[in-house]
Amino acid sequence: SALSLAPACDAGAQGDAGRVSSSIAVLASGDVAVVNPDQGSVSLLDPSSLAVRATIDVGGEPHALLELASGEVLVANGRAGEVVAIYPTSARVVTRASVCAGPYGLAESPDRAWVAVTCEWDGSVRRVDPATLASSGLARGFRRPRAVAIVASDVWVADWVGGVVHDLDAAGVDHAVSLVPASASRPA
């Protein structure tokens, strides 16, 4: 049986969600991409043998990657405060842009028109144009946002501190839910 969620938002039709980032991903080419935070790079691996095909120096401390329909892969580069676009086929950096303090998670909108970036150190979420990497503010006031997803027109953000999930609706209203049980013996 399928898991069914009943979120506070109007999520639209099933499947009306954009792609979300991860620290490891299987790309459309079949290669496995993985971030190497300690080395400031992204490695592309053969899916059968896990042999390294290429390593792309992105600098900083990459946390997450997100493959776009164009074939580019966006990398959230925490320590450098940037989003970096790479082309896996040529194993090179295409462009980079300063976005915020501590970019961590990435999520593509269902229509692929924009990408949400969580900014762990300044407690914000930015809206990034995937073609130009130009960014603008989307929401502020989080404690340490990391994970992000976009469902229909809502942006869901998980705060690393406090056990809170935020549902930001299209009007910008935050419908926050604590995942910490009331019976918890210590505060989150």
mmCIF file with all atom_site columns, C-alpha atoms in Angstrom:
data_model
loop_
_atom_site.group_PDB
_atom_site.id
_atom_site.type_symbol
_atom_site.label_atom_id
_atom_site.label_alt_id
_atom_site.label_comp_id
_atom_site.label_asym_id
_atom_site.label_entity_id
_atom_site.label_seq_id
_atom_site.pdbx_PDB_ins_code
_atom_site.Cartn_x
_atom_site.Cartn_y
_atom_site.Cartn_z
_atom_site.occupancy
_atom_site.B_iso_or_equiv
_atom_site.pdbx_formal_charge
_atom_site.auth_seq_id
_atom_site.auth_comp_id
_atom_site.auth_asym_id
_atom_site.auth_atom_id
_atom_site.pdbx_PDB_model_num
ATOM 1   C CA . SER A 1 1   ? 0.000  0.000  0.000   1.00 0.00 ? 1   SER A CA 1
ATOM 2   C CA . ALA A 1 2   ? 1.166  3.529  -0.761  1.00 0.00 ? 2   ALA A CA 1
ATOM 3   C CA . LEU A 1 3   ? 1.886  6.057  1.945   1.00 0.00 ? 3   LEU A CA 1
ATOM 4   C CA . SER A 1 4   ? -0.515 8.973  1.845   1.00 0.00 ? 4   SER A CA 1
ATOM 5   C CA . LEU A 1 5   ? 0.277  12.349 3.375   1.00 0.00 ? 5   LEU A CA 1
ATOM 6   C CA . ALA A 1 6   ? -2.286 14.990 4.172   1.00 0.00 ? 6   ALA A CA 1
ATOM 7   C CA . PRO A 1 7   ? -0.250 18.189 4.409   1.00 0.00 ? 7   PRO A CA 1
ATOM 8   C CA . ALA A 1 8   ? -1.600 21.533 5.576   1.00 0.00 ? 8   ALA A CA 1
ATOM 9   C CA . CYS A 1 9   ? -0.983 22.897 2.088   1.00 0.00 ? 9   CYS A CA 1
ATOM 10  C CA . ASP A 1 10  ? -2.897 22.340 -1.117  1.00 0.00 ? 10  ASP A CA 1
ATOM 11  C CA . ALA A 1 11  ? -0.291 20.112 -2.741  1.00 0.00 ? 11  ALA A CA 1
ATOM 12  C CA . GLY A 1 12  ? -2.229 19.643 -5.952  1.00 0.00 ? 12  GLY A CA 1
ATOM 13  C CA . ALA A 1 13  ? -2.099 16.447 -7.945  1.00 0.00 ? 13  ALA A CA 1
ATOM 14  C CA . GLN A 1 14  ? 0.095  13.568 -6.848  1.00 0.00 ? 14  GLN A CA 1
ATOM 15  C CA . GLY A 1 15  ? 3.556  13.995 -8.294  1.00 0.00 ? 15  GLY A CA 1
ATOM 16  C CA . ASP A 1 16  ? 3.289  17.805 -8.281  1.00 0.00 ? 16  ASP A CA 1
ATOM 17  C CA . ALA A 1 17  ? 6.628  18.102 -6.509  1.00 0.00 ? 17  ALA A CA 1
ATOM 18  C CA . GLY A 1 18  ? 10.037 19.200 -7.696  1.00 0.00 ? 18  GLY A CA 1
ATOM 19  C CA . ARG A 1 19  ? 13.302 17.319 -7.356  1.00 0.00 ? 19  ARG A CA 1
ATOM 20  C CA . VAL A 1 20  ? 15.224 17.509 -4.085  1.00 0.00 ? 20  VAL A CA 1
ATOM 21  C CA . SER A 1 21  ? 18.943 17.410 -3.436  1.00 0.00 ? 21  SER A CA 1
ATOM 22  C CA . SER A 1 22  ? 21.049 14.747 -1.804  1.00 0.00 ? 22  SER A CA 1
ATOM 23  C CA . SER A 1 23  ? 24.708 14.189 -1.036  1.00 0.00 ? 23  SER A CA 1
ATOM 24  C CA . ILE A 1 24  ? 24.664 11.266 -3.491  1.00 0.00 ? 24  ILE A CA 1
ATOM 25  C CA . ALA A 1 25  ? 22.618 10.881 -6.665  1.00 0.00 ? 25  ALA A CA 1
ATOM 26  C CA . VAL A 1 26  ? 22.299 8.705  -9.733  1.00 0.00 ? 26  VAL A CA 1
ATOM 27  C CA . LEU A 1 27  ? 22.437 11.075 -12.692 1.00 0.00 ? 27  LEU A CA 1
ATOM 28  C CA . ALA A 1 28  ? 20.494 10.724 -15.953 1.00 0.00 ? 28  ALA A CA 1
ATOM 29  C CA . SER A 1 29  ? 23.758 9.545  -17.558 1.00 0.00 ? 29  SER A CA 1
ATOM 30  C CA . GLY A 1 30  ? 23.848 6.631  -15.124 1.00 0.00 ? 30  GLY A CA 1
ATOM 31  C CA . ASP A 1 31  ? 26.895 7.968  -13.273 1.00 0.00 ? 31  ASP A CA 1
ATOM 32  C CA . VAL A 1 32  ? 26.767 8.262  -9.503  1.00 0.00 ? 32  VAL A CA 1
ATOM 33  C CA . ALA A 1 33  ? 27.623 11.741 -8.207  1.00 0.00 ? 33  ALA A CA 1
ATOM 34  C CA . VAL A 1 34  ? 28.741 12.200 -4.618  1.00 0.00 ? 34  VAL A CA 1
ATOM 35  C CA . VAL A 1 35  ? 29.874 15.261 -2.665  1.00 0.00 ? 35  VAL A CA 1
ATOM 36  C CA . ASN A 1 36  ? 33.222 15.170 -0.859  1.00 0.00 ? 36  ASN A CA 1
ATOM 37  C CA . PRO A 1 37  ? 32.858 17.896 1.814   1.00 0.00 ? 37  PRO A CA 1
ATOM 38  C CA . ASP A 1 38  ? 36.340 17.414 3.275   1.00 0.00 ? 38  ASP A CA 1
ATOM 39  C CA . GLN A 1 39  ? 37.999 17.662 -0.158  1.00 0.00 ? 39  GLN A CA 1
ATOM 40  C CA . GLY A 1 40  ? 35.801 20.436 -1.591  1.00 0.00 ? 40  GLY A CA 1
ATOM 41  C CA . SER A 1 41  ? 34.845 18.347 -4.604  1.00 0.00 ? 41  SER A CA 1
ATOM 42  C CA . VAL A 1 42  ? 32.218 16.250 -6.355  1.00 0.00 ? 42  VAL A CA 1
ATOM 43  C CA . SER A 1 43  ? 33.167 12.799 -7.663  1.00 0.00 ? 43  SER A CA 1
ATOM 44  C CA . LEU A 1 44  ? 31.511 10.986 -10.548 1.00 0.00 ? 44  LEU A CA 1
ATOM 45  C CA . LEU A 1 45  ? 31.538 7.221  -10.159 1.00 0.00 ? 45  LEU A CA 1
ATOM 46  C CA . ASP A 1 46  ? 30.894 4.281  -12.461 1.00 0.00 ? 46  ASP A CA 1
ATOM 47  C CA . PRO A 1 47  ? 27.641 2.733  -11.168 1.00 0.00 ? 47  PRO A CA 1
ATOM 48  C CA . SER A 1 48  ? 28.848 -0.860 -11.605 1.00 0.00 ? 48  SER A CA 1
ATOM 49  C CA . SER A 1 49  ? 32.281 -0.698 -10.023 1.00 0.00 ? 49  SER A CA 1
ATOM 50  C CA . LEU A 1 50  ? 32.136 2.638  -8.129  1.00 0.00 ? 50  LEU A CA 1
ATOM 51  C CA . ALA A 1 51  ? 35.440 3.496  -9.812  1.00 0.00 ? 51  ALA A CA 1
ATOM 52  C CA . VAL A 1 52  ? 36.030 7.237  -9.899  1.00 0.00 ? 52  VAL A CA 1
ATOM 53  C CA . ARG A 1 53  ? 35.505 8.565  -13.439 1.00 0.00 ? 53  ARG A CA 1
ATOM 54  C CA . ALA A 1 54  ? 36.204 12.197 -12.542 1.00 0.00 ? 54  ALA A CA 1
ATOM 55  C CA . THR A 1 55  ? 36.535 14.521 -9.577  1.00 0.00 ? 55  THR A CA 1
ATOM 56  C CA . ILE A 1 56  ? 35.464 18.140 -9.958  1.00 0.00 ? 56  ILE A CA 1
ATOM 57  C CA . ASP A 1 57  ? 36.968 20.710 -7.587  1.00 0.00 ? 57  ASP A CA 1
ATOM 58  C CA . VAL A 1 58  ? 34.142 22.990 -6.434  1.00 0.00 ? 58  VAL A CA 1
ATOM 59  C CA . GLY A 1 59  ? 35.958 24.474 -3.423  1.00 0.00 ? 59  GLY A CA 1
ATOM 60  C CA . GLY A 1 60  ? 34.460 25.157 -0.036  1.00 0.00 ? 60  GLY A CA 1
ATOM 61  C CA . GLU A 1 61  ? 32.457 22.397 1.597   1.00 0.00 ? 61  GLU A CA 1
ATOM 62  C CA . PRO A 1 62  ? 29.812 20.900 -0.722  1.00 0.00 ? 62  PRO A CA 1
ATOM 63  C CA . HIS A 1 63  ? 26.765 19.501 1.058   1.00 0.00 ? 63  HIS A CA 1
ATOM 64  C CA . ALA A 1 64  ? 24.199 18.636 -1.591  1.00 0.00 ? 64  ALA A CA 1
ATOM 65  C CA . LEU A 1 65  ? 23.739 18.300 -5.329  1.00 0.00 ? 65  LEU A CA 1
ATOM 66  C CA . LEU A 1 66  ? 20.744 18.538 -7.616  1.00 0.00 ? 66  LEU A CA 1
ATOM 67  C CA . GLU A 1 67  ? 20.640 17.488 -11.271 1.00 0.00 ? 67  GLU A CA 1
ATOM 68  C CA . LEU A 1 68  ? 18.634 19.816 -13.499 1.00 0.00 ? 68  LEU A CA 1
ATOM 69  C CA . ALA A 1 69  ? 16.808 18.848 -16.699 1.00 0.00 ? 69  ALA A CA 1
ATOM 70  C CA . SER A 1 70  ? 19.558 20.661 -18.662 1.00 0.00 ? 70  SER A CA 1
ATOM 71  C CA . GLY A 1 71  ? 22.120 18.131 -17.427 1.00 0.00 ? 71  GLY A CA 1
ATOM 72  C CA . GLU A 1 72  ? 23.847 20.666 -15.184 1.00 0.00 ? 72  GLU A CA 1
ATOM 73  C CA . VAL A 1 73  ? 24.235 19.740 -11.539 1.00 0.00 ? 73  VAL A CA 1
ATOM 74  C CA . LEU A 1 74  ? 23.879 22.426 -8.884  1.00 0.00 ? 74  LEU A CA 1
ATOM 75  C CA . VAL A 1 75  ? 26.032 22.046 -5.781  1.00 0.00 ? 75  VAL A CA 1
ATOM 76  C CA . ALA A 1 76  ? 25.297 23.742 -2.434  1.00 0.00 ? 76  ALA A CA 1
ATOM 77  C CA . ASN A 1 77  ? 28.739 24.804 -1.269  1.00 0.00 ? 77  ASN A CA 1
ATOM 78  C CA . GLY A 1 78  ? 28.375 25.545 2.444   1.00 0.00 ? 78  GLY A CA 1
ATOM 79  C CA . ARG A 1 79  ? 31.669 27.010 3.552   1.00 0.00 ? 79  ARG A CA 1
ATOM 80  C CA . ALA A 1 80  ? 32.092 29.081 0.384   1.00 0.00 ? 80  ALA A CA 1
ATOM 81  C CA . GLY A 1 81  ? 28.546 30.486 0.583   1.00 0.00 ? 81  GLY A CA 1
ATOM 82  C CA . GLU A 1 82  ? 27.884 29.626 -3.041  1.00 0.00 ? 82  GLU A CA 1
ATOM 83  C CA . VAL A 1 83  ? 25.859 27.575 -5.420  1.00 0.00 ? 83  VAL A CA 1
ATOM 84  C CA . VAL A 1 84  ? 28.112 26.032 -8.076  1.00 0.00 ? 84  VAL A CA 1
ATOM 85  C CA . ALA A 1 85  ? 26.890 24.705 -11.430 1.00 0.00 ? 85  ALA A CA 1
ATOM 86  C CA . ILE A 1 86  ? 28.878 21.817 -12.911 1.00 0.00 ? 86  ILE A CA 1
ATOM 87  C CA . TYR A 1 87  ? 28.631 19.820 -16.134 1.00 0.00 ? 87  TYR A CA 1
ATOM 88  C CA . PRO A 1 88  ? 29.246 16.154 -15.334 1.00 0.00 ? 88  PRO A CA 1
ATOM 89  C CA . THR A 1 89  ? 29.819 15.256 -18.997 1.00 0.00 ? 89  THR A CA 1
ATOM 90  C CA . SER A 1 90  ? 32.845 17.568 -19.236 1.00 0.00 ? 90  SER A CA 1
ATOM 91  C CA . ALA A 1 91  ? 33.709 17.316 -15.514 1.00 0.00 ? 91  ALA A CA 1
ATOM 92  C CA . ARG A 1 92  ? 34.015 21.070 -15.109 1.00 0.00 ? 92  ARG A CA 1
ATOM 93  C CA . VAL A 1 93  ? 32.584 23.994 -13.188 1.00 0.00 ? 93  VAL A CA 1
ATOM 94  C CA . VAL A 1 94  ? 30.329 26.094 -15.410 1.00 0.00 ? 94  VAL A CA 1
ATOM 95  C CA . THR A 1 95  ? 29.605 28.969 -13.060 1.00 0.00 ? 95  THR A CA 1
ATOM 96  C CA . ARG A 1 96  ? 29.337 29.867 -9.400  1.00 0.00 ? 96  ARG A CA 1
ATOM 97  C CA . ALA A 1 97  ? 27.457 32.525 -7.472  1.00 0.00 ? 97  ALA A CA 1
ATOM 98  C CA . SER A 1 98  ? 27.538 33.775 -3.902  1.00 0.00 ? 98  SER A CA 1
ATOM 99  C CA . VAL A 1 99  ? 24.102 33.121 -2.463  1.00 0.00 ? 99  VAL A CA 1
ATOM 100 C CA . CYS A 1 100 ? 24.105 33.231 1.339   1.00 0.00 ? 100 CYS A CA 1
ATOM 101 C CA . ALA A 1 101 ? 25.834 32.108 4.507   1.00 0.00 ? 101 ALA A CA 1
ATOM 102 C CA . GLY A 1 102 ? 25.989 28.317 4.517   1.00 0.00 ? 102 GLY A CA 1
ATOM 103 C CA . PRO A 1 103 ? 23.927 27.019 1.582   1.00 0.00 ? 103 PRO A CA 1
ATOM 104 C CA . TYR A 1 104 ? 22.875 23.489 2.455   1.00 0.00 ? 104 TYR A CA 1
ATOM 105 C CA . GLY A 1 105 ? 19.822 22.021 0.699   1.00 0.00 ? 105 GLY A CA 1
ATOM 106 C CA . LEU A 1 106 ? 18.435 22.453 -2.814  1.00 0.00 ? 106 LEU A CA 1
ATOM 107 C CA . ALA A 1 107 ? 14.988 21.796 -4.277  1.00 0.00 ? 107 ALA A CA 1
ATOM 108 C CA . GLU A 1 108 ? 13.725 22.412 -7.787  1.00 0.00 ? 108 GLU A CA 1
ATOM 109 C CA . SER A 1 109 ? 10.215 23.793 -8.314  1.00 0.00 ? 109 SER A CA 1
ATOM 110 C CA . PRO A 1 110 ? 7.763  21.444 -10.052 1.00 0.00 ? 110 PRO A CA 1
ATOM 111 C CA . ASP A 1 111 ? 7.801  23.670 -13.165 1.00 0.00 ? 111 ASP A CA 1
ATOM 112 C CA . ARG A 1 112 ? 11.652 23.746 -13.059 1.00 0.00 ? 112 ARG A CA 1
ATOM 113 C CA . ALA A 1 113 ? 11.618 27.569 -13.142 1.00 0.00 ? 113 ALA A CA 1
ATOM 114 C CA . TRP A 1 114 ? 13.501 28.103 -9.871  1.00 0.00 ? 114 TRP A CA 1
ATOM 115 C CA . VAL A 1 115 ? 15.425 26.376 -7.104  1.00 0.00 ? 115 VAL A CA 1
ATOM 116 C CA . ALA A 1 116 ? 15.038 26.877 -3.354  1.00 0.00 ? 116 ALA A CA 1
ATOM 117 C CA . VAL A 1 117 ? 18.300 26.984 -1.378  1.00 0.00 ? 117 VAL A CA 1
ATOM 118 C CA . THR A 1 118 ? 18.385 26.657 2.412   1.00 0.00 ? 118 THR A CA 1
ATOM 119 C CA . CYS A 1 119 ? 20.977 28.859 4.102   1.00 0.00 ? 119 CYS A CA 1
ATOM 120 C CA . GLU A 1 120 ? 21.963 27.196 7.356   1.00 0.00 ? 120 GLU A CA 1
ATOM 121 C CA . TRP A 1 121 ? 24.043 29.967 8.908   1.00 0.00 ? 121 TRP A CA 1
ATOM 122 C CA . ASP A 1 122 ? 21.836 32.982 8.213   1.00 0.00 ? 122 ASP A CA 1
ATOM 123 C CA . GLY A 1 123 ? 18.532 31.138 8.781   1.00 0.00 ? 123 GLY A CA 1
ATOM 124 C CA . SER A 1 124 ? 17.019 31.915 5.398   1.00 0.00 ? 124 SER A CA 1
ATOM 125 C CA . VAL A 1 125 ? 15.751 30.297 2.217   1.00 0.00 ? 125 VAL A CA 1
ATOM 126 C CA . ARG A 1 126 ? 16.713 31.842 -1.120  1.00 0.00 ? 126 ARG A CA 1
ATOM 127 C CA . ARG A 1 127 ? 15.075 31.569 -4.534  1.00 0.00 ? 127 ARG A CA 1
ATOM 128 C CA . VAL A 1 128 ? 17.661 30.909 -7.274  1.00 0.00 ? 128 VAL A CA 1
ATOM 129 C CA . ASP A 1 129 ? 17.278 31.110 -11.040 1.00 0.00 ? 129 ASP A CA 1
ATOM 130 C CA . PRO A 1 130 ? 18.852 27.842 -12.278 1.00 0.00 ? 130 PRO A CA 1
ATOM 131 C CA . ALA A 1 131 ? 20.006 29.425 -15.548 1.00 0.00 ? 131 ALA A CA 1
ATOM 132 C CA . THR A 1 132 ? 21.805 32.461 -14.080 1.00 0.00 ? 132 THR A CA 1
ATOM 133 C CA . LEU A 1 133 ? 22.178 31.558 -10.375 1.00 0.00 ? 133 LEU A CA 1
ATOM 134 C CA . ALA A 1 134 ? 20.770 35.013 -9.524  1.00 0.00 ? 134 ALA A CA 1
ATOM 135 C CA . SER A 1 135 ? 19.109 34.805 -6.117  1.00 0.00 ? 135 SER A CA 1
ATOM 136 C CA . SER A 1 136 ? 16.484 36.639 -4.121  1.00 0.00 ? 136 SER A CA 1
ATOM 137 C CA . GLY A 1 137 ? 15.077 36.216 -0.628  1.00 0.00 ? 137 GLY A CA 1
ATOM 138 C CA . LEU A 1 138 ? 12.206 33.810 -0.103  1.00 0.00 ? 138 LEU A CA 1
ATOM 139 C CA . ALA A 1 139 ? 11.938 33.491 3.706   1.00 0.00 ? 139 ALA A CA 1
ATOM 140 C CA . ARG A 1 140 ? 13.916 34.296 6.882   1.00 0.00 ? 140 ARG A CA 1
ATOM 141 C CA . GLY A 1 141 ? 13.805 33.516 10.573  1.00 0.00 ? 141 GLY A CA 1
ATOM 142 C CA . PHE A 1 142 ? 14.680 29.835 10.655  1.00 0.00 ? 142 PHE A CA 1
ATOM 143 C CA . ARG A 1 143 ? 17.095 28.421 13.224  1.00 0.00 ? 143 ARG A CA 1
ATOM 144 C CA . ARG A 1 144 ? 19.304 26.252 10.986  1.00 0.00 ? 144 ARG A CA 1
ATOM 145 C CA . PRO A 1 145 ? 17.413 25.228 7.849   1.00 0.00 ? 145 PRO A CA 1
ATOM 146 C CA . ARG A 1 146 ? 18.832 22.291 5.958   1.00 0.00 ? 146 ARG A CA 1
ATOM 147 C CA . ALA A 1 147 ? 16.401 20.044 4.067   1.00 0.00 ? 147 ALA A CA 1
ATOM 148 C CA . VAL A 1 148 ? 13.960 21.570 1.588   1.00 0.00 ? 148 VAL A CA 1
ATOM 149 C CA . ALA A 1 149 ? 11.269 20.373 -0.822  1.00 0.00 ? 149 ALA A CA 1
ATOM 150 C CA . ILE A 1 150 ? 8.781  22.164 -3.048  1.00 0.00 ? 150 ILE A CA 1
ATOM 151 C CA . VAL A 1 151 ? 5.287  20.738 -3.447  1.00 0.00 ? 151 VAL A CA 1
ATOM 152 C CA . ALA A 1 152 ? 2.979  22.666 -5.759  1.00 0.00 ? 152 ALA A CA 1
ATOM 153 C CA . SER A 1 153 ? 3.515  26.281 -4.660  1.00 0.00 ? 153 SER A CA 1
ATOM 154 C CA . ASP A 1 154 ? 4.522  25.435 -1.072  1.00 0.00 ? 154 ASP A CA 1
ATOM 155 C CA . VAL A 1 155 ? 8.099  25.240 0.197   1.00 0.00 ? 155 VAL A CA 1
ATOM 156 C CA . TRP A 1 156 ? 8.758  22.764 3.002   1.00 0.00 ? 156 TRP A CA 1
ATOM 157 C CA . VAL A 1 157 ? 11.801 23.409 5.176   1.00 0.00 ? 157 VAL A CA 1
ATOM 158 C CA . ALA A 1 158 ? 13.245 21.232 7.950   1.00 0.00 ? 158 ALA A CA 1
ATOM 159 C CA . ASP A 1 159 ? 15.125 23.069 10.698  1.00 0.00 ? 159 ASP A CA 1
ATOM 160 C CA . TRP A 1 160 ? 18.096 21.062 11.949  1.00 0.00 ? 160 TRP A CA 1
ATOM 161 C CA . VAL A 1 161 ? 17.709 22.575 15.422  1.00 0.00 ? 161 VAL A CA 1
ATOM 162 C CA . GLY A 1 162 ? 14.392 22.233 17.225  1.00 0.00 ? 162 GLY A CA 1
ATOM 163 C CA . GLY A 1 163 ? 12.727 19.477 15.237  1.00 0.00 ? 163 GLY A CA 1
ATOM 164 C CA . VAL A 1 164 ? 10.461 21.856 13.316  1.00 0.00 ? 164 VAL A CA 1
ATOM 165 C CA . VAL A 1 165 ? 9.141  21.443 9.781   1.00 0.00 ? 165 VAL A CA 1
ATOM 166 C CA . HIS A 1 166 ? 7.882  24.605 8.108   1.00 0.00 ? 166 HIS A CA 1
ATOM 167 C CA . ASP A 1 167 ? 5.289  24.706 5.320   1.00 0.00 ? 167 ASP A CA 1
ATOM 168 C CA . LEU A 1 168 ? 5.585  28.075 3.577   1.00 0.00 ? 168 LEU A CA 1
ATOM 169 C CA . ASP A 1 169 ? 2.479  28.594 1.493   1.00 0.00 ? 169 ASP A CA 1
ATOM 170 C CA . ALA A 1 170 ? 2.245  30.679 -1.675  1.00 0.00 ? 170 ALA A CA 1
ATOM 171 C CA . ALA A 1 171 ? 1.284  33.758 0.379   1.00 0.00 ? 171 ALA A CA 1
ATOM 172 C CA . GLY A 1 172 ? 4.440  33.369 2.496   1.00 0.00 ? 172 GLY A CA 1
ATOM 173 C CA . VAL A 1 173 ? 2.609  32.202 5.612   1.00 0.00 ? 173 VAL A CA 1
ATOM 174 C CA . ASP A 1 174 ? 4.624  29.748 7.729   1.00 0.00 ? 174 ASP A CA 1
ATOM 175 C CA . HIS A 1 175 ? 2.647  26.732 8.972   1.00 0.00 ? 175 HIS A CA 1
ATOM 176 C CA . ALA A 1 176 ? 5.221  25.270 11.381  1.00 0.00 ? 176 ALA A CA 1
ATOM 177 C CA . VAL A 1 177 ? 4.880  21.863 13.027  1.00 0.00 ? 177 VAL A CA 1
ATOM 178 C CA . SER A 1 178 ? 7.108  20.575 15.836  1.00 0.00 ? 178 SER A CA 1
ATOM 179 C CA . LEU A 1 179 ? 8.213  16.967 15.543  1.00 0.00 ? 179 LEU A CA 1
ATOM 180 C CA . VAL A 1 180 ? 9.269  16.918 19.200  1.00 0.00 ? 180 VAL A CA 1
ATOM 181 C CA . PRO A 1 181 ? 6.657  15.073 21.274  1.00 0.00 ? 181 PRO A CA 1
ATOM 182 C CA . ALA A 1 182 ? 5.113  17.050 24.142  1.00 0.00 ? 182 ALA A CA 1
ATOM 183 C CA . SER A 1 183 ? 6.309  14.258 26.431  1.00 0.00 ? 183 SER A CA 1
ATOM 184 C CA . ALA A 1 184 ? 9.973  14.796 25.494  1.00 0.00 ? 184 ALA A CA 1
ATOM 185 C CA . SER A 1 185 ? 12.137 15.042 28.615  1.00 0.00 ? 185 SER A CA 1
ATOM 186 C CA . ARG A 1 186 ? 14.472 17.634 27.109  1.00 0.00 ? 186 ARG A CA 1
ATOM 187 C CA . PRO A 1 187 ? 13.914 20.580 24.812  1.00 0.00 ? 187 PRO A CA 1
ATOM 188 C CA . ALA A 1 188 ? 15.027 20.213 21.215  1.00 0.00 ? 188 ALA A CA 1
#
